[in-house]
mmCIF file with all atom_site columns, C-alpha atoms in Angstrom:
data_model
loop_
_atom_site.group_PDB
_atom_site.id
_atom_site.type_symbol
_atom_site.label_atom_id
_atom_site.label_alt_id
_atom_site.label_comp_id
_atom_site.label_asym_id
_atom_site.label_entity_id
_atom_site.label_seq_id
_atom_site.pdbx_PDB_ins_code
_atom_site.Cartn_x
_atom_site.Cartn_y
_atom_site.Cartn_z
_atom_site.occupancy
_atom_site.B_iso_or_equiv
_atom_site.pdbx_formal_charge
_atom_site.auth_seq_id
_atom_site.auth_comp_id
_atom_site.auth_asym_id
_atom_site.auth_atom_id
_atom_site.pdbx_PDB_model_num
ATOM 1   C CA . UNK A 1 1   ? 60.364  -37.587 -66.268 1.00 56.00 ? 80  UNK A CA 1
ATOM 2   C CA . UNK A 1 2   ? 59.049  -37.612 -69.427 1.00 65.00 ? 81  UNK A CA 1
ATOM 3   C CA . UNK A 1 3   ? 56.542  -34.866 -70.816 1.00 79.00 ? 82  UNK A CA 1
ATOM 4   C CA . UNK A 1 4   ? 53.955  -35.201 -72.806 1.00 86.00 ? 83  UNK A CA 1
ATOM 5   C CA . UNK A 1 5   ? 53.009  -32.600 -75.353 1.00 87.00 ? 84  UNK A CA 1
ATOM 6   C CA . UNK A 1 6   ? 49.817  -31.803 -76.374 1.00 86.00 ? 85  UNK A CA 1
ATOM 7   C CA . UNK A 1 7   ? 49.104  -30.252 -79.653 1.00 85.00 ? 86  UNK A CA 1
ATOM 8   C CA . UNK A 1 8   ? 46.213  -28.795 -80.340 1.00 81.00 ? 87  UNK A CA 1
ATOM 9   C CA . UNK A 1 9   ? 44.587  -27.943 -83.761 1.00 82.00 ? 88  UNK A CA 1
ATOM 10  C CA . UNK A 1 10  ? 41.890  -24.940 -84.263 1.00 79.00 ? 89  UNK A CA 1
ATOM 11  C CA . UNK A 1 11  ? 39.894  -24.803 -87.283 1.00 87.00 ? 90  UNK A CA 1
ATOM 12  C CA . UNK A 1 12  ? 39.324  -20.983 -88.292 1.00 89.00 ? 91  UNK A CA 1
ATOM 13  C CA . UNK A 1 13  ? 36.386  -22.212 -89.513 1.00 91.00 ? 92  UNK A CA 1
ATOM 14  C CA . UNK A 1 14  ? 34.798  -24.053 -86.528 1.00 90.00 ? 93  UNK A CA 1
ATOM 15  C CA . UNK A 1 15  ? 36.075  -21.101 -84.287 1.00 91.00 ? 94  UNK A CA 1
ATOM 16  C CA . UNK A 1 16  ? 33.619  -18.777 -86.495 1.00 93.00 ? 95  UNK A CA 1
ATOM 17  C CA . UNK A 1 17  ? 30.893  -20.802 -86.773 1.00 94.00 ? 96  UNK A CA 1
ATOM 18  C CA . UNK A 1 18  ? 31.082  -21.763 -82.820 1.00 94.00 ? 97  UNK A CA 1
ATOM 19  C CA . UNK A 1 19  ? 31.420  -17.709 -82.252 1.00 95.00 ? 98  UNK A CA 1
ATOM 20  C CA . UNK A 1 20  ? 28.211  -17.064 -84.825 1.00 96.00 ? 99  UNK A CA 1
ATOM 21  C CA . UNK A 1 21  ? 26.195  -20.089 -82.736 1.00 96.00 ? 100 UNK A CA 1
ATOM 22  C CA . UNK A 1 22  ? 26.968  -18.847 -79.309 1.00 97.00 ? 101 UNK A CA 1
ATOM 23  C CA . UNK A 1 23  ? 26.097  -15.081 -80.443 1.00 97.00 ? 102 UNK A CA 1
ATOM 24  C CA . UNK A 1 24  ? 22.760  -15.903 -82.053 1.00 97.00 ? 103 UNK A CA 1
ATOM 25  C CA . UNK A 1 25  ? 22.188  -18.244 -79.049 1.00 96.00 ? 104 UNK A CA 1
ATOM 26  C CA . UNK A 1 26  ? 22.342  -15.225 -76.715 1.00 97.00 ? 105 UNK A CA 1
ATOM 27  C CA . UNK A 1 27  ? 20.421  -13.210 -78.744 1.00 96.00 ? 106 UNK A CA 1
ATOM 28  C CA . UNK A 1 28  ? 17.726  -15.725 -78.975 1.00 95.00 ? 107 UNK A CA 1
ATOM 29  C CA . UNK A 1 29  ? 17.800  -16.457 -74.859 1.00 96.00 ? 108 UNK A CA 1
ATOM 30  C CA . UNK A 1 30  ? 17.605  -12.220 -74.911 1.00 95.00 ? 109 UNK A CA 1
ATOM 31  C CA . UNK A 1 31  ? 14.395  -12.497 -77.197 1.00 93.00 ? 110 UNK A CA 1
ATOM 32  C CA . UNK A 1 32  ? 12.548  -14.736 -75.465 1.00 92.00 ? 111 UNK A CA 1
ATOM 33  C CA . UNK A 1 33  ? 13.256  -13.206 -72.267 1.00 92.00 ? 112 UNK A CA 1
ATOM 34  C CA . UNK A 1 34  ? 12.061  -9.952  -73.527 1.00 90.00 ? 113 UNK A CA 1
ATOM 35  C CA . UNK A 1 35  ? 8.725   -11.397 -74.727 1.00 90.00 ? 114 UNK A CA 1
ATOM 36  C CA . UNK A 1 36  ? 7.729   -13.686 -71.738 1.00 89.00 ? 115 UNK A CA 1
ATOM 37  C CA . UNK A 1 37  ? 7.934   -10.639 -68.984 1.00 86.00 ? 116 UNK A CA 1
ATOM 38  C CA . UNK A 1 38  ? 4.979   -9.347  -67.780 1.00 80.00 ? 117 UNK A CA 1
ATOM 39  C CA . UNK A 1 39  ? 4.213   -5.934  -69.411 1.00 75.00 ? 118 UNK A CA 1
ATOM 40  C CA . UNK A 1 40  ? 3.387   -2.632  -66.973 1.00 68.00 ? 119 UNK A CA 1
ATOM 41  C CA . UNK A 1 41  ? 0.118   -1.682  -69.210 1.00 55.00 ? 120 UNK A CA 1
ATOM 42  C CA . UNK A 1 42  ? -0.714  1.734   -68.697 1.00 50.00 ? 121 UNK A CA 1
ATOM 43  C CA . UNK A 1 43  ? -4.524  1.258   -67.775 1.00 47.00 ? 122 UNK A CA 1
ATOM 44  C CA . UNK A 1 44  ? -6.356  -1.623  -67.477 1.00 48.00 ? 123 UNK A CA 1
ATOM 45  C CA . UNK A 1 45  ? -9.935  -1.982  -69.146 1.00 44.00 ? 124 UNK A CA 1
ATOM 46  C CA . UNK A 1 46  ? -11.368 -3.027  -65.668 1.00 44.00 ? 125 UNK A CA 1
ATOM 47  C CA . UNK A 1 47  ? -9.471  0.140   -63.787 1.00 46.00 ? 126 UNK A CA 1
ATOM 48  C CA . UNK A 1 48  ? -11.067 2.197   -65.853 1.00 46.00 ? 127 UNK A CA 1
ATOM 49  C CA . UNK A 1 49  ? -14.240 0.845   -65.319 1.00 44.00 ? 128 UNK A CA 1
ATOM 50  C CA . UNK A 1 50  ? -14.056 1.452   -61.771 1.00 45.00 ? 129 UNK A CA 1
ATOM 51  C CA . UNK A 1 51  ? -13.506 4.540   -62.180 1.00 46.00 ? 130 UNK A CA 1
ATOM 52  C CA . UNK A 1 52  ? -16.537 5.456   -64.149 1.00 42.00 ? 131 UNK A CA 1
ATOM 53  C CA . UNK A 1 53  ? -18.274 6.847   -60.888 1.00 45.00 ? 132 UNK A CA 1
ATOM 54  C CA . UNK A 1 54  ? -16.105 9.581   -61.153 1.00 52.00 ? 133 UNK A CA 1
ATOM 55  C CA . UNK A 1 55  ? -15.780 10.047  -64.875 1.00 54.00 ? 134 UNK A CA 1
ATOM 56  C CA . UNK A 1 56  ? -18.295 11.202  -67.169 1.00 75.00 ? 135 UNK A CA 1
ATOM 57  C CA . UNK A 1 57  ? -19.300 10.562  -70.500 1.00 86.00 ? 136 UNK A CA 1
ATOM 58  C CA . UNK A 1 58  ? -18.783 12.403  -73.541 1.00 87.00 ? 137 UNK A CA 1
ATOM 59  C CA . UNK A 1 59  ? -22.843 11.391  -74.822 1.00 89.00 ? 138 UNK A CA 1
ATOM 60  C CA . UNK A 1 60  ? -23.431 9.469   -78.198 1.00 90.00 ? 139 UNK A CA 1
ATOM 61  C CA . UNK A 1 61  ? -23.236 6.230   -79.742 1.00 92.00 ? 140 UNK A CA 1
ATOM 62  C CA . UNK A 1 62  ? -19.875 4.171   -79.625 1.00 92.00 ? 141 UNK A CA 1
ATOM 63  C CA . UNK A 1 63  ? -18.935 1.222   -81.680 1.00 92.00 ? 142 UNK A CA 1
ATOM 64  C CA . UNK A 1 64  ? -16.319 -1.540  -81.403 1.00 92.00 ? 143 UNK A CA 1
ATOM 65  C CA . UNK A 1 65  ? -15.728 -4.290  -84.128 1.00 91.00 ? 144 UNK A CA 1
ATOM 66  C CA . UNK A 1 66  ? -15.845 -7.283  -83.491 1.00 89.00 ? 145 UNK A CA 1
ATOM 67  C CA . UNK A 1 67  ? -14.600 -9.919  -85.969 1.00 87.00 ? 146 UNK A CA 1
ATOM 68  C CA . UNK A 1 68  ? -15.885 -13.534 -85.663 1.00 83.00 ? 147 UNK A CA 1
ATOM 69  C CA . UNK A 1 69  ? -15.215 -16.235 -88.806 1.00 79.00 ? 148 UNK A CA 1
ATOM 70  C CA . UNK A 1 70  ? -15.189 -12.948 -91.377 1.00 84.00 ? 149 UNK A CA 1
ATOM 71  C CA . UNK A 1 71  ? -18.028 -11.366 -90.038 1.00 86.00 ? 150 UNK A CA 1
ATOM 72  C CA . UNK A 1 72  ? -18.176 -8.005  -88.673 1.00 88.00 ? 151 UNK A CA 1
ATOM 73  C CA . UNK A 1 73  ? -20.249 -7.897  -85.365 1.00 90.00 ? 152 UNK A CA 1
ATOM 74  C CA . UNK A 1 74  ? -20.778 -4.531  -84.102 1.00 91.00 ? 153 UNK A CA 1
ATOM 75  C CA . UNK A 1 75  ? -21.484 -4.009  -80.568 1.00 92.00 ? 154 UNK A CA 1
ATOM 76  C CA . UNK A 1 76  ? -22.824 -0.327  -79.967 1.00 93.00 ? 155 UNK A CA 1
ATOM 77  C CA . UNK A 1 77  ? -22.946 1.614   -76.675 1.00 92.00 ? 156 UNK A CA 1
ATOM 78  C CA . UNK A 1 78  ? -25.529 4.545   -76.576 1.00 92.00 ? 157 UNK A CA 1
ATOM 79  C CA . UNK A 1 79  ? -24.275 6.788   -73.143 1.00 91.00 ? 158 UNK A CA 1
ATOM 80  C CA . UNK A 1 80  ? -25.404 9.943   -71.914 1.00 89.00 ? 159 UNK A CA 1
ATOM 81  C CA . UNK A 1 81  ? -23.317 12.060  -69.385 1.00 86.00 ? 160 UNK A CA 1
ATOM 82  C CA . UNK A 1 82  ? -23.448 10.141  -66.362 1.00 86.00 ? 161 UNK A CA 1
ATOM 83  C CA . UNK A 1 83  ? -25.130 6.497   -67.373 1.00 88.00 ? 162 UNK A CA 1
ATOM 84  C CA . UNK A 1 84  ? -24.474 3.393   -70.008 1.00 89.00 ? 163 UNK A CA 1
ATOM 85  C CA . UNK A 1 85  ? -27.924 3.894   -71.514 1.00 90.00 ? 164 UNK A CA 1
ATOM 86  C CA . UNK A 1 86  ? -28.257 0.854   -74.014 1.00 91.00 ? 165 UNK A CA 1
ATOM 87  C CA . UNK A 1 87  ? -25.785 -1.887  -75.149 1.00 92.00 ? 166 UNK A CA 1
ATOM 88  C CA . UNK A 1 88  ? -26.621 -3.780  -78.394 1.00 92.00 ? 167 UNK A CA 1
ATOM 89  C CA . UNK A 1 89  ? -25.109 -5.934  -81.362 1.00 91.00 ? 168 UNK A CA 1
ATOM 90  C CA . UNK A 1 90  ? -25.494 -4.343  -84.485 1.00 88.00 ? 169 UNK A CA 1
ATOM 91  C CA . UNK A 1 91  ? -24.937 -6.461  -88.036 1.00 83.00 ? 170 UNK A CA 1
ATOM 92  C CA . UNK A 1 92  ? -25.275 -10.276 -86.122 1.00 83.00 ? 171 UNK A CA 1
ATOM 93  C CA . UNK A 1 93  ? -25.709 -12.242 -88.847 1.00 82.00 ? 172 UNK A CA 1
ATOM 94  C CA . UNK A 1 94  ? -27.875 -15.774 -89.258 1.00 86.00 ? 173 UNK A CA 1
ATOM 95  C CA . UNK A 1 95  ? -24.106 -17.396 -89.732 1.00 84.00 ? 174 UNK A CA 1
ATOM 96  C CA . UNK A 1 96  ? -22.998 -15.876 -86.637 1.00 84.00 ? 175 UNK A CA 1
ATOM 97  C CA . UNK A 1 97  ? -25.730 -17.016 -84.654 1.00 85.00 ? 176 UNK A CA 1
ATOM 98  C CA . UNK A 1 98  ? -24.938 -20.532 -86.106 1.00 87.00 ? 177 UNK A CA 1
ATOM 99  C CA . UNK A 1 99  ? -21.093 -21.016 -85.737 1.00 87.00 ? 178 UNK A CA 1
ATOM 100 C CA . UNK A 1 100 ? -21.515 -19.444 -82.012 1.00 87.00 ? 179 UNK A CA 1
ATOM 101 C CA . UNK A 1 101 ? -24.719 -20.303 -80.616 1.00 88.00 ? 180 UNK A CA 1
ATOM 102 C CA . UNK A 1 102 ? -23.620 -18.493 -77.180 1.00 86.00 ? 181 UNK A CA 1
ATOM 103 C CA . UNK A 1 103 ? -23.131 -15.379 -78.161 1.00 89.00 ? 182 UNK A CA 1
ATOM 104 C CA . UNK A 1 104 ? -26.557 -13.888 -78.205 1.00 90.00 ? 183 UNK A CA 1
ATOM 105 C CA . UNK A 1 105 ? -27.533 -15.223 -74.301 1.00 90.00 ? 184 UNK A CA 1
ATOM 106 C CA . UNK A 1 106 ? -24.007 -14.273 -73.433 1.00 90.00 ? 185 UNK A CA 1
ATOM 107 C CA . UNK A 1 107 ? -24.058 -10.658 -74.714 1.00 91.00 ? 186 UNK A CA 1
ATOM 108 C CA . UNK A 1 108 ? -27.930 -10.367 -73.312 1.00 91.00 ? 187 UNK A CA 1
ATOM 109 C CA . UNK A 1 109 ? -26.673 -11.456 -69.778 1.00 91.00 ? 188 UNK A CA 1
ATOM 110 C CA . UNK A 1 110 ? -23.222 -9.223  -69.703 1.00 91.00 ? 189 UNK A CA 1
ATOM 111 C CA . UNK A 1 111 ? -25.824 -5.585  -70.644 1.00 91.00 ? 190 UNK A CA 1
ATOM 112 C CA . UNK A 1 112 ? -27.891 -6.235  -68.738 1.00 91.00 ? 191 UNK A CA 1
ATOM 113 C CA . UNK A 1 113 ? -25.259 -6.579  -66.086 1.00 91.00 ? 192 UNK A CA 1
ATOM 114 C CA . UNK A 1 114 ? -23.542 -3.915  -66.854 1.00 90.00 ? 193 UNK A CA 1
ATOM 115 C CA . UNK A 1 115 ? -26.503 -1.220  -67.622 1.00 90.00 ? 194 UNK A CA 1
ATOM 116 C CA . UNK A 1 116 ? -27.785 -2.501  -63.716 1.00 91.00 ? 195 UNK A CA 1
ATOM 117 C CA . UNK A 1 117 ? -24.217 -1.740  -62.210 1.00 87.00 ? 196 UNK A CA 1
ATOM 118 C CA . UNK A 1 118 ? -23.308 0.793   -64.335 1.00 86.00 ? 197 UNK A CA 1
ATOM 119 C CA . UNK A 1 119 ? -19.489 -0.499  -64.247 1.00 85.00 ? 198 UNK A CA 1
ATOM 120 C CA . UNK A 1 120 ? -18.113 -3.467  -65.763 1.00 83.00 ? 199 UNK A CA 1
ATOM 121 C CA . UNK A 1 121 ? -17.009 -4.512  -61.611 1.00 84.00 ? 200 UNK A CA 1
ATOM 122 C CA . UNK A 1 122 ? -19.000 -7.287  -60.622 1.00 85.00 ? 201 UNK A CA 1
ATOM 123 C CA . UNK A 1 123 ? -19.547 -9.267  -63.888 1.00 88.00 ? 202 UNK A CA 1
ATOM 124 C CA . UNK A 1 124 ? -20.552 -12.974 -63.336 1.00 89.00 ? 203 UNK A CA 1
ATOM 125 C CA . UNK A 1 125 ? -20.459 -15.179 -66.323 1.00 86.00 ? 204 UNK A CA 1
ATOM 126 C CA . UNK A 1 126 ? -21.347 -19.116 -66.478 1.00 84.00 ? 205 UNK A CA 1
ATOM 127 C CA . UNK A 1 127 ? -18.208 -21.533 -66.870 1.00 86.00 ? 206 UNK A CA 1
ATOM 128 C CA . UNK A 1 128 ? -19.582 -23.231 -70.127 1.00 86.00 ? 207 UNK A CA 1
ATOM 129 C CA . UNK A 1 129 ? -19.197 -19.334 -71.764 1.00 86.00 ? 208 UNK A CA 1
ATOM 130 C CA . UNK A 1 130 ? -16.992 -18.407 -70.117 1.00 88.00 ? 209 UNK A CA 1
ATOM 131 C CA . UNK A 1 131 ? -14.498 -17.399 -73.160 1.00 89.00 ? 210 UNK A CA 1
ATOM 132 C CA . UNK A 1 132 ? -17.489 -15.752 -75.811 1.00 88.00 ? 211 UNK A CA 1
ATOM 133 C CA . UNK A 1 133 ? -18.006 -13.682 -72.730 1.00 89.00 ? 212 UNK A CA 1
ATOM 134 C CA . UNK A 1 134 ? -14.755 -12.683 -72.169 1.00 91.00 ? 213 UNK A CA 1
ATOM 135 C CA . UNK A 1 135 ? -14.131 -11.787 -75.777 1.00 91.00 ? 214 UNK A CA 1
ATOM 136 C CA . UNK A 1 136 ? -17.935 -9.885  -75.316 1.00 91.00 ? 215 UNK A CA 1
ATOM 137 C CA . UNK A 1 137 ? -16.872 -7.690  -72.328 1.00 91.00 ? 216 UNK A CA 1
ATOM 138 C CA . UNK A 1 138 ? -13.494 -6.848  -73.534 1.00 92.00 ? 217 UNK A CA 1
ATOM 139 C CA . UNK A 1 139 ? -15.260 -5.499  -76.296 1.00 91.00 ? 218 UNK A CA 1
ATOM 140 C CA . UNK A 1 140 ? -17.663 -3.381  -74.452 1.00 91.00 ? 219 UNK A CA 1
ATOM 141 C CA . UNK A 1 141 ? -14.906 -2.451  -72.516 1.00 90.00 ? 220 UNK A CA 1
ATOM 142 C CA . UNK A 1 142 ? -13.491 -0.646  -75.539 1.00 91.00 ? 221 UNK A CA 1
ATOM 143 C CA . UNK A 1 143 ? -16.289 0.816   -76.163 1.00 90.00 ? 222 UNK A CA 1
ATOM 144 C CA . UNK A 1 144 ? -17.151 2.378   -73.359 1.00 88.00 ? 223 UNK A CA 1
ATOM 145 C CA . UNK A 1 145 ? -13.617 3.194   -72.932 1.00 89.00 ? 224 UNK A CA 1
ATOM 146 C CA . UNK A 1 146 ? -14.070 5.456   -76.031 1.00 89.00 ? 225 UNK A CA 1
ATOM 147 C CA . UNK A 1 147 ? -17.001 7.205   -74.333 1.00 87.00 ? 226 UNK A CA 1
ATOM 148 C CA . UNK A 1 148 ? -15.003 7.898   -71.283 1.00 86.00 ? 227 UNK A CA 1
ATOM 149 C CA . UNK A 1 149 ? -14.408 12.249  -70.889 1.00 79.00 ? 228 UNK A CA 1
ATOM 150 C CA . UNK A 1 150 ? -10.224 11.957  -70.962 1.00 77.00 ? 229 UNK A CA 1
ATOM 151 C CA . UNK A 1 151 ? -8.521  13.439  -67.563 1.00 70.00 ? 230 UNK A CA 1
ATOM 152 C CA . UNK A 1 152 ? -6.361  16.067  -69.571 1.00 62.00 ? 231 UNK A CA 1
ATOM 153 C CA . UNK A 1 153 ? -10.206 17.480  -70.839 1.00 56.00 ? 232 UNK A CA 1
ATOM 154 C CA . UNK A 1 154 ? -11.422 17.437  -67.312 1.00 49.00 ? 233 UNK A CA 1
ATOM 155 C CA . UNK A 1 155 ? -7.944  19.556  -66.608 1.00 52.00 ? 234 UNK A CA 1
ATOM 156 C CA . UNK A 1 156 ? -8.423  22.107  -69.528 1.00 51.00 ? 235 UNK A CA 1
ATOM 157 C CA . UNK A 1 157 ? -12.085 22.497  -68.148 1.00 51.00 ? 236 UNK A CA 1
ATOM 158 C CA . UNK A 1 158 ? -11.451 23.080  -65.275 1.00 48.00 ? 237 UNK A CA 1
ATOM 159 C CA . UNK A 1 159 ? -8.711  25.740  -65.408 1.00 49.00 ? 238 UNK A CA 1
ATOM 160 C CA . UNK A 1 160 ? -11.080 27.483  -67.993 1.00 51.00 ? 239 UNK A CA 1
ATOM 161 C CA . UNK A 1 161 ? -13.362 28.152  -64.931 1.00 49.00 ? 240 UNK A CA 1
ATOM 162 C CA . UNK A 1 162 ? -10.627 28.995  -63.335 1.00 50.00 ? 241 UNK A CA 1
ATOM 163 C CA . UNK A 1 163 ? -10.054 31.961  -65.698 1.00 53.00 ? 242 UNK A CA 1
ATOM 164 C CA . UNK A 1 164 ? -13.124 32.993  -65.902 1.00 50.00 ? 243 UNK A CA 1
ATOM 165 C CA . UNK A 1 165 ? -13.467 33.706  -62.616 1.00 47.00 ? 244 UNK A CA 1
#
């Protein structure tokens, strides 16, 4: 019988630099794992929206900016209690017009849309604009968002009345 023996030979310095690899290997599988799950978002802009039957607005003019190619674009909701009363772009300027020719029939089509239906539920949009109208409506969405009377004020209003009687 004869026996072989096997010596091995370990490196201090490959056994560190394999232990440094294999930890920032983890931490990099942990990363991306941790950015590519879904979030739980708190509210959605279209919730909200359909919710707006049985929220009211806090009345006045609301602004979101919206930055295309350096330009500011302003698009400006005007709402009274109950109703979306007017949605227009504000500042939409000759270069904007020119770099994004869609943007003007897009935005026309989504208010009027949305001042009909009152709710941001519903919106149709043609394929070939499909993405200037996205960007479009998540703006309004913000804006009308803004407008929207918060539940906790609803709360505080009603256990004033409360009170008082």
């Amino acid at each position: 019988m004869s026996s072989k023996t096997k010596i091995v030979v370990l490196h201090l310095k490959e056994l560190i630099y394999t232990g440094i690899f294999a930890v920032l290997g983890i931490l990099l599988i942990i990363l991306l794992i941790i950015m590519f799950l879904p979030k739980n978002e708190k509210k959605n802009a279209v919730t909200t929206m359909t919710q707006t039957s049985t929220n009211t607005y806090v009345p006045g003019v609301y602004t979101t900016s919206l930055i295309l190619n350096d330009n500011v674009v302003e698009i400006e909701v005007t709402v009274d209690e109950k109703n979306i009363n007017s949605i227009r772009l504000v500042n939409l300027d000759e270069a904007v017009t020119t770099m994004y020719p869609l943007i003007q029939p897009s935005f026309e089509s989504l208010a009027s849309q949305i001042i009909v239906n009152q709710s941001l539920d519903g919106i149709t949009y043609p394929d070939d604009s499909k993405y200037t109208s996205m960007i479009l409506l998540n703006a309004i969405s913000a804006s009308v968002e803004k407008a929207i009377v918060p539940e906790d004020a609803v709360q505080l209003d009603l256990d004033e009345s409360i009170i008082e009687n």
